[in-house]
CSV table of C-alpha atoms in Angstrom, one decimal:
chain,number,residue,atom,x,y,z
A,182,UNK,CA,-9.9,20.1,-0.7
A,183,UNK,CA,-7.8,18.7,-3.4
A,184,UNK,CA,-4.2,17.5,-3.1
A,185,UNK,CA,-1.5,19.9,-4.1
A,186,UNK,CA,0.9,18.8,-6.8
A,187,UNK,CA,4.6,19.3,-6.4
A,188,UNK,CA,7.5,18.2,-8.5
A,189,UNK,CA,10.5,17.4,-6.3
A,190,UNK,CA,14.0,17.4,-7.8
A,191,UNK,CA,16.2,14.8,-6.2
A,192,UNK,CA,19.7,13.2,-6.7
A,193,UNK,CA,17.8,10.3,-8.3
A,194,UNK,CA,15.5,12.3,-10.6
A,195,UNK,CA,12.3,14.3,-10.4
A,196,UNK,CA,9.3,12.9,-8.6
A,197,UNK,CA,5.6,13.9,-8.5
A,198,UNK,CA,4.4,14.3,-4.9
A,199,UNK,CA,0.9,15.4,-3.8
A,200,UNK,CA,0.6,17.0,-0.4
A,201,UNK,CA,-2.3,17.6,2.0
A,202,UNK,CA,-2.8,18.2,5.7
A,203,UNK,CA,-0.7,19.6,8.5
A,204,UNK,CA,1.5,18.1,11.2
A,205,UNK,CA,4.4,15.7,11.4
A,206,UNK,CA,5.5,14.7,7.9
A,207,UNK,CA,4.2,11.3,6.7
A,208,UNK,CA,5.2,9.6,3.4
A,209,UNK,CA,2.4,7.5,1.9
A,210,UNK,CA,2.7,5.5,-1.4
A,211,UNK,CA,1.7,2.2,-3.1
A,212,UNK,CA,4.0,0.1,-5.1
A,213,UNK,CA,2.2,0.4,-8.4
A,214,UNK,CA,-0.6,3.0,-8.0
A,215,UNK,CA,-0.6,6.2,-10.0
A,216,UNK,CA,-2.0,9.1,-8.0
A,217,UNK,CA,-3.3,12.6,-9.0
A,218,UNK,CA,-4.9,15.6,-7.3
A,219,UNK,CA,-8.0,13.4,-6.3
A,220,UNK,CA,-5.7,11.7,-3.8
A,221,UNK,CA,-6.2,8.3,-2.3
A,222,UNK,CA,-8.6,6.8,0.3
A,223,UNK,CA,-5.8,5.3,2.5
A,224,UNK,CA,-3.7,8.5,2.4
A,225,UNK,CA,-6.8,10.6,3.3
A,226,UNK,CA,-7.0,8.7,6.6
A,227,UNK,CA,-3.9,10.6,7.8
A,228,UNK,CA,-4.5,14.1,6.6
A,229,UNK,CA,-6.2,15.3,9.8
A,230,UNK,CA,-3.1,14.5,11.9
A,231,UNK,CA,-0.2,14.8,9.5
A,232,UNK,CA,1.3,16.6,6.6
A,233,UNK,CA,1.0,13.8,4.1
A,234,UNK,CA,3.3,13.4,1.1
A,235,UNK,CA,1.6,11.0,-1.4
A,236,UNK,CA,4.3,9.9,-3.8
A,237,UNK,CA,4.1,8.8,-7.4
A,238,UNK,CA,7.0,6.3,-7.7
A,239,UNK,CA,9.2,6.0,-10.7
A,240,UNK,CA,7.2,5.4,-13.9
A,241,UNK,CA,4.0,6.6,-12.2
A,242,UNK,CA,2.3,9.9,-13.2
A,243,UNK,CA,4.9,12.6,-13.9
A,244,UNK,CA,7.7,11.0,-11.9
A,245,UNK,CA,11.1,10.0,-13.5
A,246,UNK,CA,11.2,7.0,-15.8
A,247,UNK,CA,13.2,3.9,-15.2
A,248,UNK,CA,16.4,3.5,-17.3
A,249,UNK,CA,17.1,0.0,-15.9
A,250,UNK,CA,14.5,-2.6,-14.9
A,251,UNK,CA,16.0,-2.9,-11.4
A,252,UNK,CA,14.9,0.7,-10.7
A,253,UNK,CA,11.4,-0.7,-10.3
A,254,UNK,CA,12.4,-3.1,-7.5
A,255,UNK,CA,11.3,-2.7,-3.9
A,256,UNK,CA,14.8,-1.8,-2.7
A,257,UNK,CA,15.5,0.8,-5.4
A,258,UNK,CA,12.1,2.3,-4.7
A,259,UNK,CA,13.0,2.8,-1.1
A,260,UNK,CA,16.2,4.5,-2.2
A,261,UNK,CA,14.0,6.9,-4.3
A,262,UNK,CA,11.9,7.6,-1.2
A,263,UNK,CA,15.0,8.4,0.8
A,264,UNK,CA,16.2,10.8,-2.0
A,265,UNK,CA,12.7,12.6,-1.8
A,266,UNK,CA,13.0,12.8,2.0
A,267,UNK,CA,16.4,14.4,1.7
A,268,UNK,CA,15.3,16.8,-1.0
A,269,UNK,CA,12.4,18.0,1.2
A,270,UNK,CA,14.8,18.6,4.0
A,271,UNK,CA,13.4,16.3,6.6
A,272,UNK,CA,15.8,14.5,9.0
A,273,UNK,CA,13.1,11.9,9.6
A,274,UNK,CA,9.5,11.3,8.5
A,275,UNK,CA,6.9,8.7,9.1
A,276,UNK,CA,5.9,6.1,6.6
A,277,UNK,CA,2.5,4.5,6.0
A,278,UNK,CA,1.7,1.9,3.4
A,279,UNK,CA,-1.2,-0.4,2.6
A,280,UNK,CA,-0.9,-3.7,0.8
A,281,UNK,CA,2.1,-3.5,-1.5
A,282,UNK,CA,2.7,-0.1,0.0
A,283,UNK,CA,3.1,-1.9,3.3
A,284,UNK,CA,5.6,-4.3,1.8
A,285,UNK,CA,7.6,-1.2,0.8
A,286,UNK,CA,7.4,0.0,4.4
A,287,UNK,CA,8.8,-3.3,5.6
A,288,UNK,CA,11.8,-2.9,3.3
A,289,UNK,CA,12.1,0.8,4.2
A,290,UNK,CA,12.2,-0.2,7.9
A,291,UNK,CA,14.9,-2.9,7.4
A,292,UNK,CA,17.3,-0.5,5.6
A,293,UNK,CA,16.5,3.0,6.9
A,294,UNK,CA,14.9,2.7,10.3
A,295,UNK,CA,17.0,5.6,11.6
A,296,UNK,CA,15.3,7.8,9.0
A,297,UNK,CA,11.7,6.8,10.1
A,298,UNK,CA,10.1,8.4,13.0
A,299,UNK,CA,7.5,5.6,12.8
A,300,UNK,CA,6.3,2.9,10.4
A,301,UNK,CA,2.6,1.9,9.7
A,302,UNK,CA,2.1,-1.3,7.8
A,303,UNK,CA,-1.5,-2.2,6.9
A,304,UNK,CA,-2.7,-5.4,5.2
A,305,UNK,CA,0.7,-6.4,4.0
A,306,UNK,CA,3.4,-9.2,4.3
A,307,UNK,CA,7.1,-9.7,4.6
A,308,UNK,CA,7.1,-12.5,2.0
A,309,UNK,CA,5.2,-13.9,-0.9
A,310,UNK,CA,1.7,-14.5,0.4
A,311,UNK,CA,-0.1,-16.6,-2.2
A,312,UNK,CA,1.7,-20.0,-2.4
A,313,UNK,CA,1.3,-21.1,1.2
A,314,UNK,CA,-1.9,-19.6,2.3
A,315,UNK,CA,-5.3,-21.0,1.3
A,316,UNK,CA,-6.8,-17.9,2.9
A,317,UNK,CA,-5.3,-15.8,0.1
A,318,UNK,CA,-7.7,-15.2,-2.9
A,319,UNK,CA,-4.8,-15.7,-5.3
A,320,UNK,CA,-4.3,-19.2,-4.0
A,321,UNK,CA,-6.0,-21.9,-6.1
A,322,UNK,CA,-7.6,-23.4,-2.9
A,323,UNK,CA,-9.4,-20.2,-2.1
A,324,UNK,CA,-13.1,-20.5,-2.8
A,325,UNK,CA,-13.2,-17.2,-4.8
A,326,UNK,CA,-9.9,-17.8,-6.7
A,327,UNK,CA,-11.7,-18.6,-10.0
A,328,UNK,CA,-13.9,-15.5,-9.6
A,329,UNK,CA,-10.9,-13.2,-9.0
A,330,UNK,CA,-9.0,-14.7,-12.0
A,331,UNK,CA,-12.0,-14.3,-14.2
A,332,UNK,CA,-12.4,-10.6,-13.3
A,333,UNK,CA,-8.7,-9.9,-13.8
A,334,UNK,CA,-8.7,-11.6,-17.2
A,335,UNK,CA,-11.8,-9.6,-18.3
A,336,UNK,CA,-10.1,-6.4,-17.3
A,337,UNK,CA,-7.3,-7.2,-19.7
A,338,UNK,CA,-9.7,-7.4,-22.7
A,339,UNK,CA,-9.1,-4.8,-25.4
A,340,UNK,CA,-11.9,-2.4,-26.3
A,341,UNK,CA,-13.6,-2.2,-22.9
A,342,UNK,CA,-15.6,1.0,-22.4
A,343,UNK,CA,-14.8,3.1,-19.3
A,344,UNK,CA,-18.1,2.0,-17.8
A,345,UNK,CA,-17.4,-1.7,-18.4
A,346,UNK,CA,-13.9,-1.4,-16.9
A,347,UNK,CA,-15.1,0.5,-13.9
A,348,UNK,CA,-17.8,-2.1,-13.2
A,349,UNK,CA,-15.2,-4.9,-13.3
A,350,UNK,CA,-13.0,-3.0,-10.9
A,351,UNK,CA,-15.9,-2.6,-8.5
A,352,UNK,CA,-16.7,-6.3,-8.6
A,353,UNK,CA,-13.0,-7.1,-8.0
A,354,UNK,CA,-12.8,-4.7,-5.0
A,355,UNK,CA,-16.0,-6.2,-3.5
A,356,UNK,CA,-14.2,-9.5,-3.2
A,357,UNK,CA,-12.0,-7.8,-0.6
A,358,UNK,CA,-14.7,-6.4,1.6
A,359,UNK,CA,-16.4,-8.2,4.5
A,360,UNK,CA,-19.7,-6.5,3.5
A,361,UNK,CA,-19.7,-6.1,-0.3
A,362,UNK,CA,-23.1,-4.4,-0.1
A,363,UNK,CA,-21.4,-1.5,1.6
A,364,UNK,CA,-19.1,-0.7,-1.3
A,365,UNK,CA,-20.9,2.6,-2.1
A,366,UNK,CA,-20.6,3.7,1.5
A,367,UNK,CA,-16.9,3.1,1.6
A,368,UNK,CA,-15.9,4.4,-1.8
A,369,UNK,CA,-17.8,7.6,-1.9
A,370,UNK,CA,-14.9,10.0,-2.6
A,371,UNK,CA,-14.1,11.0,-6.1
A,372,UNK,CA,-10.7,9.2,-6.2
A,373,UNK,CA,-9.6,8.6,-9.7
A,374,UNK,CA,-6.2,6.9,-9.3
A,375,UNK,CA,-4.8,4.5,-11.9
A,376,UNK,CA,-2.1,1.9,-11.9
A,377,UNK,CA,1.3,1.8,-13.5
A,378,UNK,CA,1.3,-1.3,-15.7
A,379,UNK,CA,5.1,-1.4,-16.0
A,380,UNK,CA,5.5,-1.3,-12.2
A,381,UNK,CA,2.8,-3.9,-11.7
A,382,UNK,CA,4.4,-6.3,-14.2
A,383,UNK,CA,7.8,-6.0,-12.5
A,384,UNK,CA,6.3,-6.5,-9.1
A,385,UNK,CA,4.4,-9.6,-10.3
A,386,UNK,CA,7.8,-11.2,-11.0
A,387,UNK,CA,9.7,-9.9,-8.0
A,388,UNK,CA,7.0,-11.1,-5.7
A,389,UNK,CA,7.8,-14.7,-6.4
A,390,UNK,CA,11.3,-14.4,-4.8
A,391,UNK,CA,10.3,-11.9,-2.1
A,392,UNK,CA,11.0,-12.9,1.5
A,393,UNK,CA,12.6,-10.6,4.0
A,394,UNK,CA,11.3,-12.3,7.2
A,395,UNK,CA,14.9,-13.1,8.4
A,396,UNK,CA,15.7,-9.4,8.4
A,397,UNK,CA,12.7,-8.2,10.3
A,398,UNK,CA,14.7,-8.1,13.5
A,399,UNK,CA,16.7,-5.2,12.0
A,400,UNK,CA,13.7,-2.9,12.1
A,401,UNK,CA,14.2,-0.4,15.0
A,402,UNK,CA,11.6,2.3,14.0
A,403,UNK,CA,8.4,2.2,16.1
A,404,UNK,CA,6.1,0.0,14.0
A,405,UNK,CA,2.3,-0.3,14.0
A,406,UNK,CA,0.9,-3.3,12.0
A,407,UNK,CA,-2.8,-3.3,11.2
A,408,UNK,CA,-4.8,-5.9,9.4
A,409,UNK,CA,-8.4,-7.0,8.8
A,410,UNK,CA,-9.2,-10.4,10.3
A,411,UNK,CA,-10.7,-11.5,7.0
A,412,UNK,CA,-8.1,-10.1,4.6
A,413,UNK,CA,-8.1,-12.2,1.5
A,414,UNK,CA,-5.2,-10.4,-0.3
A,415,UNK,CA,-2.4,-10.4,2.4
A,416,UNK,CA,-4.0,-12.8,5.0
A,417,UNK,CA,-3.8,-12.0,8.7
A,418,UNK,CA,-1.2,-14.7,9.4
A,419,UNK,CA,1.4,-12.6,7.6
A,420,UNK,CA,0.7,-9.6,9.9
A,421,UNK,CA,1.0,-11.9,12.9
A,422,UNK,CA,4.3,-13.2,11.6
A,423,UNK,CA,5.7,-9.6,11.2
A,424,UNK,CA,4.5,-8.7,14.7
A,425,UNK,CA,6.4,-11.7,16.1
A,426,UNK,CA,9.6,-10.8,14.3
A,427,UNK,CA,9.7,-6.9,14.4
A,428,UNK,CA,11.0,-5.9,17.9
A,429,UNK,CA,8.5,-3.9,19.9
A,430,UNK,CA,5.9,-3.8,17.1
A,431,UNK,CA,2.2,-3.4,17.9
A,432,UNK,CA,-0.4,-5.4,16.1
A,433,UNK,CA,-4.1,-4.3,15.7
A,434,UNK,CA,-6.6,-6.8,14.3
A,435,UNK,CA,-9.8,-5.5,12.9
A,436,UNK,CA,-12.5,-8.1,13.4
A,437,UNK,CA,-15.0,-6.7,10.9
A,438,UNK,CA,-12.6,-5.9,8.1
A,439,UNK,CA,-11.2,-7.5,5.0
A,440,UNK,CA,-8.4,-5.7,3.1
A,441,UNK,CA,-9.6,-2.1,3.8
A,442,UNK,CA,-9.8,-1.6,7.6
A,443,UNK,CA,-9.2,2.2,7.1
A,444,UNK,CA,-12.6,2.2,5.3
A,445,UNK,CA,-14.5,-0.8,6.9
A,446,UNK,CA,-13.7,0.3,10.4
A,447,UNK,CA,-12.6,3.9,9.8
A,448,UNK,CA,-13.3,5.2,13.3
A,449,UNK,CA,-11.3,2.5,15.1
A,450,UNK,CA,-8.5,2.7,12.5
A,451,UNK,CA,-8.1,6.4,13.3
A,452,UNK,CA,-8.2,5.7,17.1
A,453,UNK,CA,-5.5,3.0,16.9
A,454,UNK,CA,-3.3,5.2,14.7
A,455,UNK,CA,-3.6,8.3,17.0
A,456,UNK,CA,-3.0,6.2,20.1
A,457,UNK,CA,0.1,4.8,18.6
A,458,UNK,CA,1.6,8.2,17.5
A,459,UNK,CA,0.7,9.8,20.9
A,460,UNK,CA,2.9,7.3,22.7
A,461,UNK,CA,6.0,8.0,20.6
């Protein structure tokens, strides 16, 4: 079953939103991914229990363009999500974000907890995660730093064929799996999402000054934090930190996962999520 495309008119412009599933409304997005009707592996994890709204943010897909650079920031993006929620007529909805989507969830919880029935933050951080953690693959002390940089530089080369680009992306993703040999088992669905270069470029700058740890105490929405024990992108210590600073939050650590616990330990991921929502 494919995702259903909707164009939602809001007070802040028109946004492309894909829907699937039934149940309590749940907003899912990623800070610079560009979705289409093939959906998203993370969002798919929730479609059996929720009506999922997979949002293309400003400049992604057929959503509104940015007139000012600041409209691509984490805070302005949350204001866009709030406008979408209001346009859909929900008093509250849940939010779930993975990686930079989880960082959006942190900001969402700080400023609009009263509009969130719950908040699910997976493999994320409340501050810049590269400089101070040698467990991060983007830190020069990480043993696979050079390999990751090489792959990212190669991906920027002009004239790459679709097959060459896809092979490089696969190699890059394998660096974030506990068992790289299981790549084909995890990424079996025909998901053809892209990324928004303009959003990624803005985020790459904003990330260097991102730190909302001192505001985590303002989050009052029920919060579930999940992270792979071996996460090389947003290392586990940042999830532990969020759990310590977000009142009443729950932390689930996945011992056999890297950055993709919803794929690497899918059954337990679903069990933890359902247990969390059943207690609300």
